[in-house]
Amino acid sequence: MKNLPTDKELVGLSRFLSLVLRHKPEILELQLDNQGWADIDTLIALCQKAQKTLDKAILMHLVEVNPKKRFAIDETGRKIRASQGHSIAINLGYEPQEPPEVLYHGTAQQFLTSIQKKGLLKQKRHHVHLSTNPETAIQVGQRHGLVVVLEVLAKVMHAQGHLFFCSENGVWLTDHVPAHFLVLGKPL
Ligand code: HQG
């Protein structure tokens, strides 16, 4: 395909779209509906106005090759949203699901004292983010410092009434993980 951005440019565009679709649609004056969807043609027009190199082909390519499948297109093909990670007030509409026995959360060593006291908090996001494998948790945690992987006793939590959701791109979400459901893996 010709005229597609380089990998580096795609990372920059993906970061910008994550910012707009998860946290600050107002920087483009973009309207999201209450499930977080934006009209694709409007998004492209507003990005172009903001001097971003984006057209429909580039956007579709970005959605397709994005390593974490961060963005979803709706069934009409006219709308796009981030599949998880929001800080703005939208409702993704995922149905509660039974989680696997164990899920993983990667964090940094400096947060452990607080996590042991308060459990995992969702902080600025809508949910605590969990993964099905420790490798992903390592990648997530090392963004914050010396990585530590925590095991979450998800099935037991679920049996005790905690709700779990799985995003379109396979990230498990829950409101809060009390400390007694956490098992501390070995610091890496
Ligand atoms: C920590 C990325 C102190 C928590 C990733 C984390 C993920 C506490 C940080 C997604 C705490 C929040 C989310 C407590 C939790 N005391 N610290 N009681 N409870 N924390 O970025 O999970 O690349 O909001 O451990 O892949 O790191 O953007 O959450 O270290 O899926 O698509 O507070 O973001 O996805 O940090 O990452 P974040 P996260 P994208």
Short mmCIF file of C-alpha atoms and ligand atoms in Angstrom, two decimals:
data_model
loop_
_atom_site.label_atom_id
_atom_site.label_comp_id
_atom_site.label_asym_id
_atom_site.label_seq_id
_atom_site.Cartn_x
_atom_site.Cartn_y
_atom_site.Cartn_z
CA MET A 1 0.00 0.00 0.00
CA LYS A 2 1.33 3.45 -0.77
CA ASN A 3 1.35 6.56 1.40
CA LEU A 4 0.83 4.71 4.66
CA PRO A 5 2.60 6.17 7.69
CA THR A 6 5.75 4.60 9.12
CA ASP A 7 5.49 2.49 12.29
CA LYS A 8 6.74 5.46 14.31
CA GLU A 9 4.11 7.74 12.82
CA LEU A 10 1.45 5.12 13.56
CA VAL A 11 2.51 5.02 17.22
CA GLY A 12 2.18 8.81 17.39
CA LEU A 13 -1.26 8.72 15.76
CA SER A 14 -2.39 5.86 18.04
CA ARG A 15 -1.31 7.86 21.11
CA PHE A 16 -3.14 10.93 19.82
CA LEU A 17 -6.33 8.94 19.11
CA SER A 18 -6.13 7.29 22.55
CA LEU A 19 -5.93 10.74 24.11
CA VAL A 20 -8.91 12.02 22.13
CA LEU A 21 -11.13 8.92 22.35
CA ARG A 22 -10.37 8.02 25.99
CA HIS A 23 -9.58 11.22 27.81
CA LYS A 24 -9.93 14.54 26.00
CA PRO A 25 -12.29 14.64 22.99
CA GLU A 26 -12.56 18.38 23.64
CA ILE A 27 -9.08 19.02 22.23
CA LEU A 28 -10.60 18.37 18.79
CA GLU A 29 -14.08 19.57 19.82
CA LEU A 30 -15.18 16.01 19.00
CA GLN A 31 -18.52 14.67 20.28
CA LEU A 32 -18.59 11.12 21.63
CA ASP A 33 -21.94 9.42 22.26
CA ASN A 34 -22.67 7.92 25.66
CA GLN A 35 -21.01 4.62 24.71
CA GLY A 36 -17.86 6.42 23.59
CA TRP A 37 -18.41 6.22 19.81
CA ALA A 38 -17.25 9.00 17.48
CA ASP A 39 -18.31 9.51 13.88
CA ILE A 40 -15.32 8.46 11.74
CA ASP A 41 -15.74 11.10 9.01
CA THR A 42 -16.04 13.85 11.63
CA LEU A 43 -13.00 12.56 13.52
CA ILE A 44 -10.94 12.54 10.30
CA ALA A 45 -12.07 16.06 9.35
CA LEU A 46 -11.23 17.40 12.82
CA CYS A 47 -7.83 15.66 12.82
CA GLN A 48 -7.02 17.16 9.42
CA LYS A 49 -8.03 20.58 10.74
CA ALA A 50 -5.54 19.99 13.57
CA GLN A 51 -2.80 19.21 10.99
CA LYS A 52 -2.74 15.47 11.70
CA THR A 53 -1.92 13.21 8.76
CA LEU A 54 -5.04 11.09 8.82
CA ASP A 55 -7.46 9.85 6.19
CA LYS A 56 -9.85 6.90 6.07
CA ALA A 57 -7.23 4.48 4.67
CA ILE A 58 -4.69 5.43 7.33
CA LEU A 59 -7.28 5.17 10.12
CA MET A 60 -8.45 1.72 8.97
CA HIS A 61 -4.84 0.57 8.66
CA LEU A 62 -4.07 1.86 12.16
CA VAL A 63 -7.10 0.07 13.65
CA GLU A 64 -6.10 -3.14 11.87
CA VAL A 65 -2.43 -3.23 12.82
CA ASN A 66 -2.67 -1.69 16.30
CA PRO A 67 -0.81 -4.20 18.49
CA LYS A 68 -3.33 -4.10 21.33
CA LYS A 69 -6.38 -3.63 19.08
CA ARG A 70 -7.10 -0.48 21.07
CA PHE A 71 -9.81 0.81 18.71
CA ALA A 72 -13.06 -0.76 17.55
CA ILE A 73 -15.24 0.09 14.54
CA ASP A 74 -19.00 -0.39 14.99
CA GLU A 75 -21.12 -2.68 12.81
CA THR A 76 -22.15 0.17 10.48
CA GLY A 77 -18.49 0.96 9.78
CA ARG A 78 -19.18 4.64 10.49
CA LYS A 79 -18.12 4.91 14.13
CA ILE A 80 -14.96 4.30 16.12
CA ARG A 81 -14.21 4.09 19.84
CA ALA A 82 -11.45 3.01 22.20
CA SER A 83 -12.25 -0.46 23.56
CA GLN A 84 -11.04 0.36 27.09
CA GLY A 85 -8.91 2.74 29.13
CA HIS A 86 -11.24 5.75 29.36
CA SER A 87 -11.21 8.42 32.02
CA ILE A 88 -14.23 10.30 30.65
CA ALA A 89 -17.79 9.45 31.64
CA ILE A 90 -19.02 6.97 29.04
CA ASN A 91 -20.58 3.55 29.38
CA LEU A 92 -18.93 0.88 27.22
CA GLY A 93 -21.96 -1.37 27.67
CA TYR A 94 -20.00 -4.60 28.24
CA GLU A 95 -21.97 -7.40 29.92
CA PRO A 96 -20.59 -8.93 33.13
CA GLN A 97 -18.79 -12.24 32.50
CA GLU A 98 -17.28 -15.04 34.55
CA PRO A 99 -13.50 -14.54 34.61
CA PRO A 100 -10.80 -17.21 34.47
CA GLU A 101 -9.46 -18.60 37.75
CA VAL A 102 -6.56 -16.15 37.86
CA LEU A 103 -5.93 -12.80 36.18
CA TYR A 104 -2.76 -10.71 36.32
CA HIS A 105 -1.97 -7.08 37.09
CA GLY A 106 1.41 -5.52 36.46
CA THR A 107 2.38 -2.64 38.69
CA ALA A 108 5.51 -0.99 40.06
CA GLN A 109 7.29 -1.84 43.26
CA GLN A 110 6.79 1.66 44.71
CA PHE A 111 2.98 1.19 44.70
CA LEU A 112 3.01 -2.07 46.67
CA THR A 113 2.65 -0.70 50.19
CA SER A 114 -0.39 1.27 49.18
CA ILE A 115 -1.83 -1.66 47.16
CA GLN A 116 -1.37 -4.01 50.12
CA LYS A 117 -3.37 -1.53 52.21
CA LYS A 118 -6.08 -0.40 49.78
CA GLY A 119 -6.11 -3.13 47.13
CA LEU A 120 -6.04 -2.28 43.42
CA LEU A 121 -7.79 1.01 42.76
CA LYS A 122 -8.97 2.13 39.33
CA GLN A 123 -7.29 5.51 39.81
CA LYS A 124 -8.27 7.85 36.94
CA ARG A 125 -9.69 5.12 34.72
CA HIS A 126 -13.14 3.50 34.87
CA HIS A 127 -11.84 0.12 35.97
CA VAL A 128 -8.84 -1.76 37.25
CA HIS A 129 -7.22 -3.37 34.16
CA LEU A 130 -6.24 -7.04 34.29
CA SER A 131 -4.77 -9.46 31.76
CA THR A 132 -5.04 -13.19 31.18
CA ASN A 133 -1.26 -13.67 31.07
CA PRO A 134 1.73 -12.47 33.09
CA GLU A 135 3.63 -11.33 29.96
CA THR A 136 1.08 -8.59 29.25
CA ALA A 137 1.07 -7.62 32.93
CA ILE A 138 4.86 -7.19 32.80
CA GLN A 139 4.55 -4.85 29.81
CA VAL A 140 1.84 -2.80 31.54
CA GLY A 141 3.65 -2.63 34.88
CA GLN A 142 7.03 -1.66 33.56
CA ARG A 143 5.54 1.63 32.28
CA HIS A 144 5.45 2.69 35.95
CA GLY A 145 8.82 1.50 37.33
CA LEU A 146 10.40 -1.70 38.61
CA VAL A 147 7.72 -4.19 37.65
CA VAL A 148 5.86 -6.51 40.01
CA VAL A 149 3.20 -8.93 38.81
CA LEU A 150 0.23 -9.57 41.07
CA GLU A 151 -2.09 -12.53 40.68
CA VAL A 152 -5.76 -11.76 41.17
CA LEU A 153 -7.97 -14.58 42.46
CA ALA A 154 -10.62 -13.62 39.96
CA LYS A 155 -12.90 -16.66 40.16
CA VAL A 156 -13.12 -16.40 43.96
CA MET A 157 -13.81 -12.67 43.72
CA HIS A 158 -16.52 -13.34 41.14
CA ALA A 159 -18.08 -16.03 43.34
CA GLN A 160 -18.24 -13.42 46.10
CA GLY A 161 -20.22 -11.01 43.92
CA HIS A 162 -17.58 -8.83 42.22
CA LEU A 163 -18.42 -8.01 38.60
CA PHE A 164 -15.94 -8.59 35.79
CA PHE A 165 -16.11 -7.39 32.19
CA CYS A 166 -13.96 -8.31 29.20
CA SER A 167 -13.29 -5.52 26.69
CA GLU A 168 -13.50 -6.07 22.96
CA ASN A 169 -9.69 -6.30 22.90
CA GLY A 170 -9.46 -8.88 25.68
CA VAL A 171 -8.62 -6.69 28.68
CA TRP A 172 -10.43 -7.79 31.88
CA LEU A 173 -11.99 -4.99 33.87
CA THR A 174 -13.29 -4.75 37.42
CA ASP A 175 -14.10 -1.97 39.83
CA HIS A 176 -11.72 -2.68 42.69
CA VAL A 177 -9.60 -5.61 43.82
CA PRO A 178 -9.46 -5.79 47.63
CA ALA A 179 -6.00 -6.76 48.87
CA HIS A 180 -7.04 -10.17 50.18
CA PHE A 181 -7.69 -11.34 46.59
CA LEU A 182 -4.11 -10.50 45.55
CA VAL A 183 -1.17 -12.87 45.49
CA LEU A 184 2.22 -11.26 45.20
CA GLY A 185 4.38 -12.78 42.47
CA LYS A 186 8.11 -12.54 42.61
CA PRO A 187 9.53 -9.06 41.77
CA LEU A 188 11.38 -9.19 38.46
C1 HQG B 1 -1.55 1.53 40.36
C2 HQG B 1 -2.52 0.53 29.09
C3 HQG B 1 -1.04 2.85 44.51
C4 HQG B 1 -1.72 0.48 39.29
C5 HQG B 1 -2.17 -0.80 29.68
C6 HQG B 1 -1.10 1.19 38.10
C7 HQG B 1 -3.39 -1.20 30.47
C8 HQG B 1 -2.08 1.78 42.76
C9 HQG B 1 -1.43 2.65 38.34
C10 HQG B 1 -4.09 0.10 30.73
C11 HQG B 1 -3.11 1.33 43.62
C12 HQG B 1 -2.53 3.16 37.44
C13 HQG B 1 -4.13 0.40 32.19
C14 HQG B 1 -3.03 1.67 44.98
C15 HQG B 1 -3.54 0.59 41.63
N1 HQG B 1 -1.99 2.44 45.38
N2 HQG B 1 -1.06 2.54 43.20
N3 HQG B 1 -3.93 1.27 45.89
N4 HQG B 1 -3.98 0.59 42.90
N5 HQG B 1 -2.39 1.31 41.54
O1 HQG B 1 -2.11 3.55 33.68
O2 HQG B 1 -3.24 -0.79 34.84
O3 HQG B 1 -1.42 0.96 26.28
O4 HQG B 1 -4.19 3.95 35.08
O5 HQG B 1 -1.07 -0.72 39.63
O6 HQG B 1 -1.84 -1.73 28.70
O7 HQG B 1 -1.09 0.55 34.46
O8 HQG B 1 -3.01 2.68 27.15
O9 HQG B 1 -3.37 1.65 34.82
O10 HQG B 1 0.30 1.02 38.11
O11 HQG B 1 -4.26 -2.08 29.82
O12 HQG B 1 -3.82 0.82 25.67
O13 HQG B 1 -1.89 2.73 39.70
O14 HQG B 1 -3.35 1.10 30.03
O15 HQG B 1 -3.18 0.35 27.89
O16 HQG B 1 -2.01 3.30 36.15
O17 HQG B 1 -2.80 0.45 32.72
P1 HQG B 1 -2.93 3.21 34.86
P2 HQG B 1 -2.55 0.40 34.28
P3 HQG B 1 -2.85 1.26 26.67
#
